[in-house]
Amino acid sequence: MADSSFDIVSKVERQEVDNALNQASREISQRYDFKNVGASIEWSGERIEMRANSEERVKAILDVFQSKLVKRGISLKALDAGEPQASGKEYKIFASLQEGISQENAKKVAKIIRDEGPKGVKAQVQGEELRVTSKSRDDLQSVITLLKGKDLDFALQFVNYR
């Protein structure tokens, strides 16, 4: 019998992020506390740029955007938001999306699987993802449960379960 496997990836659905950004932009344009303060949120190349006339308001914009991401099922661990920066009379926050699992994070996950996972489960790094194989599908299920229970500082998704 062939081995069963699944891949561990860290991807963000760009369309869902776009939808969350548009919803946040609409809410910011309609809310009373953001009237006449130059509040905005938009794509700036590959980053998301939030701006307002005070540090508190720009943090509030980030909070609105994060709530929209959560409602759309996107992990906040994939959002890397910087600190508010003063730029002339306004404040800006730049945020970027983290995709792919770095080599060191992949090694960290593989070590967790090796040390705490069931025997006979193998994990190998393939570029920006991790392939986990085993003869038993139950072992694969327990690896998924194990990793979901861990508090890692990056988002994980489990795909290609065969």
Coordinates of C-alpha atoms in Angstrom, one line a residue:
M1 CA 0.0 0.0 0.0
A2 CA 1.3 3.5 -0.9
D3 CA 2.1 6.0 1.8
S4 CA -0.4 8.7 2.6
S5 CA 0.8 12.3 2.6
F6 CA -0.2 16.0 2.9
D7 CA 1.6 19.3 2.5
I8 CA 2.0 22.0 5.1
V9 CA 2.0 25.5 3.4
S10 CA 1.6 29.1 4.4
K11 CA -0.4 30.9 1.8
V12 CA -2.8 33.8 1.8
E13 CA -5.7 34.0 -0.6
R14 CA -5.0 37.4 -2.3
Q15 CA -8.7 37.8 -3.4
E16 CA -9.9 37.5 0.2
V17 CA -7.3 40.1 1.4
D18 CA -8.6 42.4 -1.4
N19 CA -12.1 41.9 -0.2
A20 CA -11.2 42.6 3.4
L21 CA -9.3 45.7 2.3
N22 CA -12.3 47.0 0.3
Q23 CA -14.6 46.3 3.2
A24 CA -12.3 48.2 5.6
S25 CA -12.0 51.1 3.2
R26 CA -15.8 51.3 2.9
E27 CA -16.2 51.2 6.7
I28 CA -13.5 53.9 7.2
S29 CA -15.2 56.2 4.7
Q30 CA -18.6 55.9 6.4
R31 CA -17.6 56.0 10.1
Y32 CA -18.1 59.2 12.0
D33 CA -14.8 59.1 13.9
F34 CA -12.9 59.0 10.6
K35 CA -14.6 61.9 9.0
N36 CA -12.3 64.8 7.8
V37 CA -9.1 63.1 9.2
G38 CA -7.6 61.9 5.9
A39 CA -8.1 58.3 6.9
S40 CA -7.4 55.7 4.1
I41 CA -6.2 52.2 3.5
E42 CA -5.0 50.9 0.1
W43 CA -2.5 48.8 -1.7
S44 CA 0.9 50.4 -2.2
G45 CA 2.8 47.9 -4.5
E46 CA 3.0 44.7 -2.5
R47 CA 2.3 46.4 0.8
I48 CA -0.8 47.7 2.4
E49 CA -0.6 51.4 3.4
M50 CA -2.8 52.9 6.1
R51 CA -2.8 56.6 6.8
A52 CA -4.5 59.1 9.1
N53 CA -3.8 62.4 10.9
S54 CA -3.0 60.9 14.3
E55 CA -1.3 57.8 15.7
E56 CA -4.5 56.6 17.4
R57 CA -6.6 56.8 14.3
V58 CA -4.1 55.0 12.1
K59 CA -4.0 52.2 14.8
A60 CA -7.8 52.1 14.6
I61 CA -7.7 51.7 10.9
L62 CA -5.3 48.7 11.4
D63 CA -7.8 47.3 13.9
V64 CA -10.7 47.6 11.5
F65 CA -8.6 45.9 8.8
Q66 CA -7.6 43.1 11.1
S67 CA -11.3 42.4 12.1
K68 CA -12.2 42.2 8.4
L69 CA -9.3 39.7 7.8
V70 CA -10.5 37.5 10.7
K71 CA -14.1 37.6 9.3
R72 CA -12.8 36.3 6.0
G73 CA -10.9 33.5 7.6
I74 CA -7.3 34.8 7.2
S75 CA -5.0 34.3 10.1
L76 CA -3.5 37.5 11.5
K77 CA -0.2 35.7 11.8
A78 CA 0.1 36.2 8.0
L79 CA -0.1 40.0 8.4
D80 CA 3.1 41.7 9.3
A81 CA 2.2 45.3 10.3
G82 CA 4.9 47.8 11.2
E83 CA 4.8 50.6 13.8
P84 CA 3.1 53.9 13.1
Q85 CA 5.5 56.4 11.4
A86 CA 5.1 60.1 11.3
S87 CA 5.2 61.5 7.8
G88 CA 4.7 65.2 7.7
K89 CA 1.3 65.9 9.3
E90 CA 0.0 62.3 9.0
Y91 CA 0.9 58.9 10.4
K92 CA 1.3 55.8 8.3
I93 CA 1.5 52.1 8.9
F94 CA 2.8 49.7 6.3
A95 CA 1.7 46.1 6.4
S96 CA 2.9 43.2 4.3
L97 CA 1.6 39.6 3.9
Q98 CA 3.9 36.7 4.8
E99 CA 3.7 33.8 2.4
G100 CA 5.7 30.6 2.3
I101 CA 7.5 28.8 5.2
S102 CA 11.1 29.9 5.7
Q103 CA 13.8 27.3 5.9
E104 CA 14.2 27.8 9.7
N105 CA 10.5 27.6 10.3
A106 CA 10.2 24.5 8.2
K107 CA 13.0 22.9 10.2
K108 CA 11.2 23.9 13.4
V109 CA 8.0 22.2 12.3
A110 CA 9.9 19.1 11.1
K111 CA 11.6 18.9 14.5
I112 CA 8.2 19.1 16.3
I113 CA 6.8 16.3 14.1
R114 CA 10.0 14.2 14.7
D115 CA 10.1 14.7 18.5
E116 CA 6.4 14.7 19.4
G117 CA 4.6 13.1 16.5
P118 CA 3.9 9.4 16.0
K119 CA 6.7 7.1 15.0
G120 CA 7.0 6.3 11.2
V121 CA 5.9 9.8 10.2
K122 CA 8.4 11.6 7.9
A123 CA 8.6 15.3 7.2
Q124 CA 10.7 16.7 4.4
V125 CA 11.2 20.3 3.3
Q126 CA 10.3 21.1 -0.4
G127 CA 11.0 24.7 -1.1
E128 CA 8.5 26.8 0.8
E129 CA 6.4 23.9 1.9
L130 CA 6.7 20.7 4.0
R131 CA 5.6 17.3 2.8
V132 CA 4.5 14.9 5.6
T133 CA 4.2 11.2 4.8
S134 CA 3.2 8.1 6.7
K135 CA 1.7 4.6 6.1
S136 CA -1.1 5.4 8.5
R137 CA -3.7 8.1 7.8
D138 CA -4.5 8.2 11.5
D139 CA -0.9 9.2 12.2
L140 CA -1.3 12.1 9.7
Q141 CA -4.4 13.2 11.4
S142 CA -2.7 13.2 14.7
V143 CA 0.2 15.3 13.2
I144 CA -2.3 17.9 12.0
T145 CA -3.9 18.0 15.5
L146 CA -0.5 18.3 17.1
L147 CA 0.5 21.3 14.9
K148 CA -2.9 23.0 15.3
G149 CA -2.3 22.8 19.1
K150 CA 1.1 24.5 18.8
D151 CA 1.4 28.3 19.1
L152 CA 3.6 29.0 16.1
D153 CA 4.4 32.5 15.0
F154 CA 3.3 31.9 11.4
A155 CA 0.1 30.7 9.7
L156 CA -0.2 27.0 8.5
Q157 CA -2.6 25.4 6.1
F158 CA -2.8 21.7 5.4
V159 CA -3.3 20.8 1.7
N160 CA -3.1 17.9 -0.8
Y161 CA -4.2 15.3 1.8
R162 CA -4.0 11.9 0.0

